[in-house]
Coordinates of C-alpha atoms in Angstrom, one line a residue:
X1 CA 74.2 91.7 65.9
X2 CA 75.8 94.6 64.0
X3 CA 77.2 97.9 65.6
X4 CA 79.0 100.8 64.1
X5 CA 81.3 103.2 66.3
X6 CA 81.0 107.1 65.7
X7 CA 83.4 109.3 67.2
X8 CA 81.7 112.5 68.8
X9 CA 84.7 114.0 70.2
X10 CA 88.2 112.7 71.9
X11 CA 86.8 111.3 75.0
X12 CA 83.1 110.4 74.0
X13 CA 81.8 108.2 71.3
X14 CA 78.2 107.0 70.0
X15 CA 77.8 102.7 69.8
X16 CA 74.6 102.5 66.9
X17 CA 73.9 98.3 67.2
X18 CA 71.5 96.8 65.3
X19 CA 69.8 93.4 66.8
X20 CA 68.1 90.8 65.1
X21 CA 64.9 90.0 67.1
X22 CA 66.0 86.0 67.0
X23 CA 68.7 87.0 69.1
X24 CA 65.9 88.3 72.1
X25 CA 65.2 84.5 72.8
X26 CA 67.0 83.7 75.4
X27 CA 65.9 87.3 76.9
X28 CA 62.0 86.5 76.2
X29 CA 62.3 83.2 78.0
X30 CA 64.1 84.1 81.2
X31 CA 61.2 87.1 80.5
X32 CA 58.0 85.2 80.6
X33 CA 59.5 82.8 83.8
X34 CA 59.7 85.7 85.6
X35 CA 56.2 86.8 85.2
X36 CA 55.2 83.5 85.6
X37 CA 56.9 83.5 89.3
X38 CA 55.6 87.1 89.6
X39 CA 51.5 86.6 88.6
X40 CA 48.4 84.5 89.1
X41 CA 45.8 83.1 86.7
X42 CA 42.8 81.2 87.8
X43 CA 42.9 77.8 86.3
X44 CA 46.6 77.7 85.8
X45 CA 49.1 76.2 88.4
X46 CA 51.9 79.0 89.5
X47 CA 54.6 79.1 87.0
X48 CA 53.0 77.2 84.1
X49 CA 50.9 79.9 82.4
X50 CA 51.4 80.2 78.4
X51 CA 53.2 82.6 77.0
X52 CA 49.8 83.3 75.0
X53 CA 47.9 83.8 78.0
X54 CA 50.8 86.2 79.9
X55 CA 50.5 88.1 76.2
X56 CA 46.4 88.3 76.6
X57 CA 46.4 89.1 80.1
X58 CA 49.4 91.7 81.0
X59 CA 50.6 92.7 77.5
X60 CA 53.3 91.6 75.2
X61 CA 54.4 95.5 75.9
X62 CA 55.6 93.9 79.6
X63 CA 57.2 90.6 78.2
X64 CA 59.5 93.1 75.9
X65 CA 59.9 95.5 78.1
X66 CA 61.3 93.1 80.6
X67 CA 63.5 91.1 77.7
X68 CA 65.1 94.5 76.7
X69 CA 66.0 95.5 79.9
X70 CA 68.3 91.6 80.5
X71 CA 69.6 92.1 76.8
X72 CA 70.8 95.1 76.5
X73 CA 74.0 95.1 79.5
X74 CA 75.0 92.5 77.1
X75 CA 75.0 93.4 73.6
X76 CA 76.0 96.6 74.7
X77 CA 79.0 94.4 76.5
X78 CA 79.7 93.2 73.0
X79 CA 79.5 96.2 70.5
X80 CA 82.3 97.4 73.4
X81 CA 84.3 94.6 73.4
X82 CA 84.2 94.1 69.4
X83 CA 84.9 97.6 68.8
X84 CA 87.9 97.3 71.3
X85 CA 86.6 100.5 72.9
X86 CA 87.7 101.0 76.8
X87 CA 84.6 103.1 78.4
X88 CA 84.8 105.4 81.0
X89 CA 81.3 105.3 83.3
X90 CA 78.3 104.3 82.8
X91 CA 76.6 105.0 79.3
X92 CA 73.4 106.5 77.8
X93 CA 71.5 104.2 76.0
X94 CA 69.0 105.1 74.0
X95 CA 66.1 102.8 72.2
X96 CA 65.3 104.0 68.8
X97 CA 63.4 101.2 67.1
X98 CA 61.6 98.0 68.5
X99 CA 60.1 96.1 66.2
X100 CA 58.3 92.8 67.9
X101 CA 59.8 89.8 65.7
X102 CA 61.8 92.0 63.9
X103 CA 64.3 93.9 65.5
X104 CA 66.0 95.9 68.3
X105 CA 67.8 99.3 67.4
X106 CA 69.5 101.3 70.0
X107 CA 72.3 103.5 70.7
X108 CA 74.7 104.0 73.4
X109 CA 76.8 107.4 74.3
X110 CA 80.0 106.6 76.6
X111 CA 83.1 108.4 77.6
X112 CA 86.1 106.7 76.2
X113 CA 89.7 107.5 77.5
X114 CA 91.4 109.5 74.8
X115 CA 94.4 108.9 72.7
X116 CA 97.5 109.7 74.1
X117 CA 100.5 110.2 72.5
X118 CA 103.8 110.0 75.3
X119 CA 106.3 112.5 74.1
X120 CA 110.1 112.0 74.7
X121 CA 110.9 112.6 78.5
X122 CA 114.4 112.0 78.9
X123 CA 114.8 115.9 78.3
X124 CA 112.9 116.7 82.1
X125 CA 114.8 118.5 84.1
X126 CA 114.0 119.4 87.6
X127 CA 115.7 121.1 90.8
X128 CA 115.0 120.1 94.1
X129 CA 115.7 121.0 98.1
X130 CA 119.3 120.2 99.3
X131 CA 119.3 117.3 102.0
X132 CA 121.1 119.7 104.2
X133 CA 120.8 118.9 108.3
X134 CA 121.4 121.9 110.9
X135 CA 122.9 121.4 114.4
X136 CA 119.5 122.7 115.2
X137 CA 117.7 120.0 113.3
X138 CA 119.3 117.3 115.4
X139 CA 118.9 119.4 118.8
X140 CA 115.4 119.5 118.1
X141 CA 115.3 115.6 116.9
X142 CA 117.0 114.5 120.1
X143 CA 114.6 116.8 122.4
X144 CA 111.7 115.7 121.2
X145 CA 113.0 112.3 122.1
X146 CA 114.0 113.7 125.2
X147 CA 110.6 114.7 125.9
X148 CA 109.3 110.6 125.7
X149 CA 111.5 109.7 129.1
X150 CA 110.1 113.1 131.3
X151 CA 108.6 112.9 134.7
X152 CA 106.6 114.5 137.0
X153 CA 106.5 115.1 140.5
X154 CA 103.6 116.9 142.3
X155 CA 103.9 120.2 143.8
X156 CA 102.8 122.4 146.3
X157 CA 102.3 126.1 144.4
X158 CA 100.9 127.8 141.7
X159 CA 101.0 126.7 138.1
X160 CA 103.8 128.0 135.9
X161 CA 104.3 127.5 132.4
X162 CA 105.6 123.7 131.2
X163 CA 103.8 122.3 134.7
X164 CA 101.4 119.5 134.3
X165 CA 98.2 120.3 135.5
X166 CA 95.0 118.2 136.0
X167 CA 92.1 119.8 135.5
X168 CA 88.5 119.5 135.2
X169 CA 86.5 121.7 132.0
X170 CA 82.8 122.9 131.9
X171 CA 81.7 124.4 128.8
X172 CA 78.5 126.4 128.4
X173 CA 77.0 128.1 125.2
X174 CA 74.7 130.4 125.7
X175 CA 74.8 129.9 129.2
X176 CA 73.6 126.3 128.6
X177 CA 76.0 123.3 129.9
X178 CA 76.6 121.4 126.7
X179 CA 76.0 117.1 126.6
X180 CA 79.6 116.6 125.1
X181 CA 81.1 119.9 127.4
X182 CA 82.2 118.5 130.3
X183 CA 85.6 116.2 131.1
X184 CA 86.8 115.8 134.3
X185 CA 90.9 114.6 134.7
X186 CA 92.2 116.3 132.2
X187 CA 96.5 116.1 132.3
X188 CA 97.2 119.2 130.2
X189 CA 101.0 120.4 129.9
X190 CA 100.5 124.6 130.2
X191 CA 102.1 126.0 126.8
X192 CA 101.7 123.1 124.7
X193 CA 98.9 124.4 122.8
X194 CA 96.9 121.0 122.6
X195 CA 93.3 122.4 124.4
X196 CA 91.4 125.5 124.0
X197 CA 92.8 128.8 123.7
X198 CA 92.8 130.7 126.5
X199 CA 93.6 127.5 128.9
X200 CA 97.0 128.5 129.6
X201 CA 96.7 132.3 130.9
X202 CA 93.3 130.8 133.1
X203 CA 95.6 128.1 135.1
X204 CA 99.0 129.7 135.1
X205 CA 98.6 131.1 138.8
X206 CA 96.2 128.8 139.7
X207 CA 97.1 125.7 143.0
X208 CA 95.1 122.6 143.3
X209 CA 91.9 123.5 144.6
X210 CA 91.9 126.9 142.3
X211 CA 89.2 127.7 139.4
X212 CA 88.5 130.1 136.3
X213 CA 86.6 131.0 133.7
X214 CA 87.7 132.1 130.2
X215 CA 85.9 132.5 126.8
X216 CA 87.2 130.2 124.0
X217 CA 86.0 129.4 120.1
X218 CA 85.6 125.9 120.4
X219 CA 87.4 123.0 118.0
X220 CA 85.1 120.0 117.8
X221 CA 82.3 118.7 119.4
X222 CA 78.4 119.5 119.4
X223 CA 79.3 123.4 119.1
X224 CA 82.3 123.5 116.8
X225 CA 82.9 126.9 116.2
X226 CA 81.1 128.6 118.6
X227 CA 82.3 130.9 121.6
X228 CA 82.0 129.0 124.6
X229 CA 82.1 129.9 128.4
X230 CA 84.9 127.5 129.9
X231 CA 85.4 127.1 133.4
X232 CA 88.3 124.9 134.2
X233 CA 88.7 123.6 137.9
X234 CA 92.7 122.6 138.5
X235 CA 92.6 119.5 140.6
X236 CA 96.8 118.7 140.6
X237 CA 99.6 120.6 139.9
X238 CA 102.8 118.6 138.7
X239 CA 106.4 120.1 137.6
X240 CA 108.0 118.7 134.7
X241 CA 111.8 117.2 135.1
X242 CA 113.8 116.4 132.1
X243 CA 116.9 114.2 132.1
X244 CA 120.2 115.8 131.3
X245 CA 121.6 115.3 127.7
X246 CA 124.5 112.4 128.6
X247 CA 125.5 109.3 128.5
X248 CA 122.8 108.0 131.0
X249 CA 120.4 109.7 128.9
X250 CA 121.9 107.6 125.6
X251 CA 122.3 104.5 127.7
X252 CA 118.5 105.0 128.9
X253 CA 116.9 106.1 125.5
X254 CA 118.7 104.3 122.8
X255 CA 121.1 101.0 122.0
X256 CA 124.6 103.9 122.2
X257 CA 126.6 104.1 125.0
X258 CA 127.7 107.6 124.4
X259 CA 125.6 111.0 124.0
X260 CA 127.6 111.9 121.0
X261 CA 126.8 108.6 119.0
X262 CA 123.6 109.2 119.4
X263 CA 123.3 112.2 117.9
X264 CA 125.3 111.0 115.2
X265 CA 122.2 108.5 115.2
X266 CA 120.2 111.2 114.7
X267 CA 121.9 113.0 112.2
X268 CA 122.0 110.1 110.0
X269 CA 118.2 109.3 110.3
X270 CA 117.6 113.0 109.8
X271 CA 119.5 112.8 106.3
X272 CA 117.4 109.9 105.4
X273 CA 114.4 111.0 105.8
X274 CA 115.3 114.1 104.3
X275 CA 116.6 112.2 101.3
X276 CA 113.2 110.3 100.7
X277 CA 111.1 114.1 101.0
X278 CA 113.9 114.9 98.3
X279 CA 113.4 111.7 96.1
X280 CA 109.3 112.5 96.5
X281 CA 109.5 115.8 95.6
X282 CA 111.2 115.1 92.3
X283 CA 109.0 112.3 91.6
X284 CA 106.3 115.4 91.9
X285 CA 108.1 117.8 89.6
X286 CA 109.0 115.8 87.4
X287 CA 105.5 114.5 86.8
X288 CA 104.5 118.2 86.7
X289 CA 106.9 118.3 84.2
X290 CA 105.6 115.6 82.0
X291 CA 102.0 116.7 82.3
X292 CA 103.4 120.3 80.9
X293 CA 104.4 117.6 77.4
X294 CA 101.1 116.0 76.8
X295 CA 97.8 117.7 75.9
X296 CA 95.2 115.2 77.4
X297 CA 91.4 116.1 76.8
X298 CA 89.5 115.6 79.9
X299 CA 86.0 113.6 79.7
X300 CA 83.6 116.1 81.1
X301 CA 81.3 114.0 82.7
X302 CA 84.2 112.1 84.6
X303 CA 85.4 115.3 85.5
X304 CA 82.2 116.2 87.6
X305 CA 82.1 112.8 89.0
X306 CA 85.7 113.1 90.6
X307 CA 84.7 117.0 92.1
X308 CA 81.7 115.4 93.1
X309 CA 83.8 112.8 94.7
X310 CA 86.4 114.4 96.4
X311 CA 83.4 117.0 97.9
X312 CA 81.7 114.5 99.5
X313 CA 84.6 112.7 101.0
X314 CA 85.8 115.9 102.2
X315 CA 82.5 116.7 103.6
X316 CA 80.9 113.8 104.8
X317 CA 84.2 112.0 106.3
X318 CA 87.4 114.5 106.9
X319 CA 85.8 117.6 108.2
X320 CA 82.9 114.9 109.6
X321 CA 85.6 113.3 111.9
X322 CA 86.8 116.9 113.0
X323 CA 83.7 117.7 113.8
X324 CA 83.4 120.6 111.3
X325 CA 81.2 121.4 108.3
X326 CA 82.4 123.0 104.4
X327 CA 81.5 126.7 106.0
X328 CA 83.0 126.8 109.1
X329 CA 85.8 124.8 107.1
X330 CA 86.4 127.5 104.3
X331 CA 86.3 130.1 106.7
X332 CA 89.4 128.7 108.8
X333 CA 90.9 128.2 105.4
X334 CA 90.1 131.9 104.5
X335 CA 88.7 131.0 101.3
X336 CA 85.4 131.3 99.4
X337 CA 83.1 128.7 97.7
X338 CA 84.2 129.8 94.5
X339 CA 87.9 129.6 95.5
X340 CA 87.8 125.8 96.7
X341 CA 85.5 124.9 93.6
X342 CA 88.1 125.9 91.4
X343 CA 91.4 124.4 93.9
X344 CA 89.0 121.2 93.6
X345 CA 88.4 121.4 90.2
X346 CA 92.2 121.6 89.5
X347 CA 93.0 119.2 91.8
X348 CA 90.7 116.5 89.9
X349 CA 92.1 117.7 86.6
X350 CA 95.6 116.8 87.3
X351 CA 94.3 113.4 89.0
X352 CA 92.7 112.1 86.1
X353 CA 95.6 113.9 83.9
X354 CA 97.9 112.0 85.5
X355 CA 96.2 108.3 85.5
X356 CA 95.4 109.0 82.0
X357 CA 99.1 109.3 81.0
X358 CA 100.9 106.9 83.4
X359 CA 98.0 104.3 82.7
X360 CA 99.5 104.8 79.0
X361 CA 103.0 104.6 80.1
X362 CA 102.4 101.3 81.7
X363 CA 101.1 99.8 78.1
X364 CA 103.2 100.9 76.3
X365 CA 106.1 99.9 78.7
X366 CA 104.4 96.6 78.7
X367 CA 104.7 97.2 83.1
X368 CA 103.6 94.2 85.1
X369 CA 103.5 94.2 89.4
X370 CA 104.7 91.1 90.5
X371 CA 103.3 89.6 94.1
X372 CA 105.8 91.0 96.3
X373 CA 105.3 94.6 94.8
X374 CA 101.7 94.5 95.4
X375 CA 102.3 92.6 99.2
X376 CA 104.6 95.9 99.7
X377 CA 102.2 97.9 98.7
X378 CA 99.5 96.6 100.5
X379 CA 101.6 96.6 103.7
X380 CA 102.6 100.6 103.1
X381 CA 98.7 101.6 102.2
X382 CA 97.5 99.5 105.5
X383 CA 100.3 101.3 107.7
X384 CA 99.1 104.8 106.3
X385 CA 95.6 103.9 107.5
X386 CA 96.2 103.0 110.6
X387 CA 95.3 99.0 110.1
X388 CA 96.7 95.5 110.1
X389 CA 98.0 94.2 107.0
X390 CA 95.1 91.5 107.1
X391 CA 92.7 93.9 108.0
X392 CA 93.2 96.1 105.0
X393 CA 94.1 93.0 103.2
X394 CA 90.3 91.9 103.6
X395 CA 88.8 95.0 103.1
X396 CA 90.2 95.2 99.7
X397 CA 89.1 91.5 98.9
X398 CA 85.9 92.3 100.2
X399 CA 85.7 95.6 98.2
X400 CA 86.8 94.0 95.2
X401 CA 89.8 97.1 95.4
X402 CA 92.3 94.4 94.4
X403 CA 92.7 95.5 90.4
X404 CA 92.6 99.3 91.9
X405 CA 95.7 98.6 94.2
X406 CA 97.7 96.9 91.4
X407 CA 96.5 100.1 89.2
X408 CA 98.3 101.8 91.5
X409 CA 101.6 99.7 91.9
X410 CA 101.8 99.9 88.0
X411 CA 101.7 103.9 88.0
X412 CA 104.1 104.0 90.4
X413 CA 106.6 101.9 88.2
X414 CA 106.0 104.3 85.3
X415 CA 106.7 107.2 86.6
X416 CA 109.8 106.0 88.7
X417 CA 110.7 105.5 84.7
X418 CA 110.2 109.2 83.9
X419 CA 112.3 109.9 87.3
X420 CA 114.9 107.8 85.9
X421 CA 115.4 109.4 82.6
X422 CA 114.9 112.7 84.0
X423 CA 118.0 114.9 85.2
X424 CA 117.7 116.0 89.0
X425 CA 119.5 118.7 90.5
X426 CA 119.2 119.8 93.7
X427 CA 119.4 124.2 94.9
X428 CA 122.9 123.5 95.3
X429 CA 123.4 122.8 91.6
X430 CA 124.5 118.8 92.2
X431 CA 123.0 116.2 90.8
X432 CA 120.9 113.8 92.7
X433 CA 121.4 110.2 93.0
X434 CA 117.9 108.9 93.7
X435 CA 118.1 105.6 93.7
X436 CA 119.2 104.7 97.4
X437 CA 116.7 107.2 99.1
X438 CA 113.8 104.7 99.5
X439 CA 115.6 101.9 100.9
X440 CA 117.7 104.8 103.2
X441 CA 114.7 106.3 104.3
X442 CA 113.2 102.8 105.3
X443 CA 116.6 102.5 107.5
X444 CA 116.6 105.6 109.0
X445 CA 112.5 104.7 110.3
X446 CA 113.6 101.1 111.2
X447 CA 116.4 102.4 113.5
X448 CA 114.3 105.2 115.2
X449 CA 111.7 102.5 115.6
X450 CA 113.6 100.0 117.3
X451 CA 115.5 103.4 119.3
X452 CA 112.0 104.3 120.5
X453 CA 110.8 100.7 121.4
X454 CA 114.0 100.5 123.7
X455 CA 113.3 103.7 124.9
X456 CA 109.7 102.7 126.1
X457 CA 110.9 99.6 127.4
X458 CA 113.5 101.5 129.5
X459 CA 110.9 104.1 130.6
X460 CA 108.7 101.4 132.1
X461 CA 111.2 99.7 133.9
X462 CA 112.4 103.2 135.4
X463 CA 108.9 104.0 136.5
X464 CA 108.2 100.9 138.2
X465 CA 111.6 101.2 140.1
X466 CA 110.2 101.5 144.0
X467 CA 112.4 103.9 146.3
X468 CA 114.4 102.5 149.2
X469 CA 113.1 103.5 152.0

């Protein structure tokens, strides 16, 4: 076999292999054994019919045809491989001679990832948010943990705004009940925002026993989007009661003894995890940055098949699970078709911009990912999407995603070494040490975790405390 490489532009190229018709044998036989399994001939036993006879009766046109079709994944395999060419995709191939016991002649178009010079990066300079933390920041940290250890008691009047109310929902459109419009027991918290509009000015007013009907646009379900008639029965009335901000409360909600240690607690946690949203958005500028440096041409037909990717997936699984379709979708967005084609469009050139050039960082680097990265990796990925470690662990073995997760552990490494190099400064003019804020981050969630798992712990044995009588 002999093959020749043209170059048609940066990211496409043109294989022209030439293959001696010796070389089909292998092909031919596993060829005529298939027809052979495939067809009958009377006076021949099922599998044993000459070649001759396959030839007279169904054509040596099929028996080629067939042969081609085996051969050519692999000495297109080969012209790749000796040419040291990565493709991108699948390519066209193109038959342009067949000459029975002479030769095969064909040629292949592929996309090829283009060459890519990395410039110097230690000149990146980037400015980032402050890790600043208000008094207001941690009030609102340690209400909202507050809000975990609330109670309710029933009452006797009409519904006021924070009440708990039960309630039972109708919806018709049109003034037909709908299948998937109806929920009886509904707890809903009046000013939390978490139902339809209009819920809280129908039941503020209202007693147990009381009903209304208001008109709301509605958020999921069979008639997403549409007006709908709700009529919302409230069954139960209960007030809210919060526990006072002191020591009890730090005693019952946390491992501190005192109120003020933990909000210091909370403080400290807050810094974290504003350090790691600092250390993240450098790693983003600073990759903007390098982008800015290169000029990376942009395979055209990938190109498509990423929009086309990220479309669908938008389509047929986000806005599928929220029960919404790309109109009614652009229209909450306020934008047109032509507005998200072109967001999408950007969005998939900076993707494959950015694999293209970290991909060559990683090379030339000579990056490897050990075990534990990738088991870290794994672990963070399968927390993100809501499964087990061995679930997701599977699903990647099973989906052969192994080589795309270490793909992604290698990236990673590269650009943490255009973070490193770069110079970081955040709005205060200080430079920013980013080399603590993953593993401070990881504290600050570890402490809240095991804060919130005592906190629950607490909360059940308060609830299951019986009054003397």
């Amino acid at each position: 076999m002999k093959s020749a490489v043209e170059t048609l532009n940066p990211t496409r190229v043109r294989l022209t292999v030439e293959v001696p018709f010796e070389e089909l044998k292998d092909s031919l036989d596993a060829a005529y054994k298939k027809i052979n399994q495939q067809v009958t001939v009377k006076g021949f036993r099922k599998g044993k019919i000459p070649a001759r006879v396959i030839d007279q009766r169904f054509g040596r046109g099929a028996v080629l045809e067939e042969a081609v079709n085996d051969a050519l994944p692999k000495f297109y395999t080969e012209a790749i491989n000796e040419a040291e060419i990565n493709p991108l995709g699948q390519p066209e191939v193109d038959i342009t001679e067949l000459k029975d016991g002479e030769t095969l002649n064909f040629t292949a178009e592929v996309d090829v990832r283009p060459e890519i010079e990395i410039p110097d990066y230690s000149g990146i300079e980037v400015e980032v948010d402050a890790v600043t933390v208000s008094d207001e920041d941690v009030d609102k940290s340690v209400e909202q943990l507050r809000e975990r250890f609330v109670t309710t008691s029933p009452v006797e009047r009409a519904a006021e705004d924070g009440d708990v109310v039960t309630v039972d929902l109708e919806a018709k459109v049109e003034g037909e009940v709908l299948e998937d419009g109806v929920a009886d027991g509904v707890s809903y918290t009046i000013g939390s925002g978490e139902l339809l509009d209009g819920i809280d000015e129908a039941v503020k007013g209202l007693e147990a026993g009381g009903e209304a009907t208001f008109t709301s646009q509605l958020k999921g379900g069979s008639a997403a989007g549409k007006d709908a008639e709700v009529t919302v029965k409230v069954t139960a009335v209960a007030a809210r009661e919060l526990p006072e901000l002191d020591d009890d409360f730090a005693q019952l909600a946390s491992e501190f003894d005192t109120f003020e240690e933990l909000r210091a607690d909370s403080r400290k946690r807050l810094e974290n995890m504003k350090s790691y949203d600092q250390a993240t958005q450098a790693q983003e500028r600073v990759l903007e940055e390098l982008l800015k440096l290169v000029e990376i041409p942009i395979p055209e037909k990938l190109l498509e098949d990423e929009v086309n990717t990220r479309k669908h997936n938008l389509e047929h699984h986000q806005l599928g699970q929220m029960g919404l379709d790309l109109a009614k979708y652009l229209e909450i967005q306020g934008k047109t078709e032509e507005e998200f084609d072109a967001e999408t469009r950007e969005q998939a050139v900076k993707g494959i911009k950015t694999q293209f050039v970290l991909d060559e960082l990683v090379n030339k680097e000579k990056l490897n990912v050990n075990q534990e990265e990738l088991t870290e990796h794994l672990m963070r990925r399968a927390a993100s999407s809501g499964m087990s470690p061995d679930q997701f662990a599977k699903a990647v073995v099973e989906g052969n995603q192994v080589p795309m997760l270490v793909g992604e552990v290698a990236r990673g490494k590269a650009l943490a070494l255009v973070v490193e190099a770069a110079k970081v400064l955040d709005t205060n003019g200080e430079v920013v040490d980013l080399d603590d804020a993953d593993d401070e981050a990881a504290e600050g969630e570890t402490v809240e975790a095991a804060a919130e798992d005592k906190a629950d712990e607490k909360a059940a044995d308060k609830a299951d405390e019986k009054p003397e009588a």
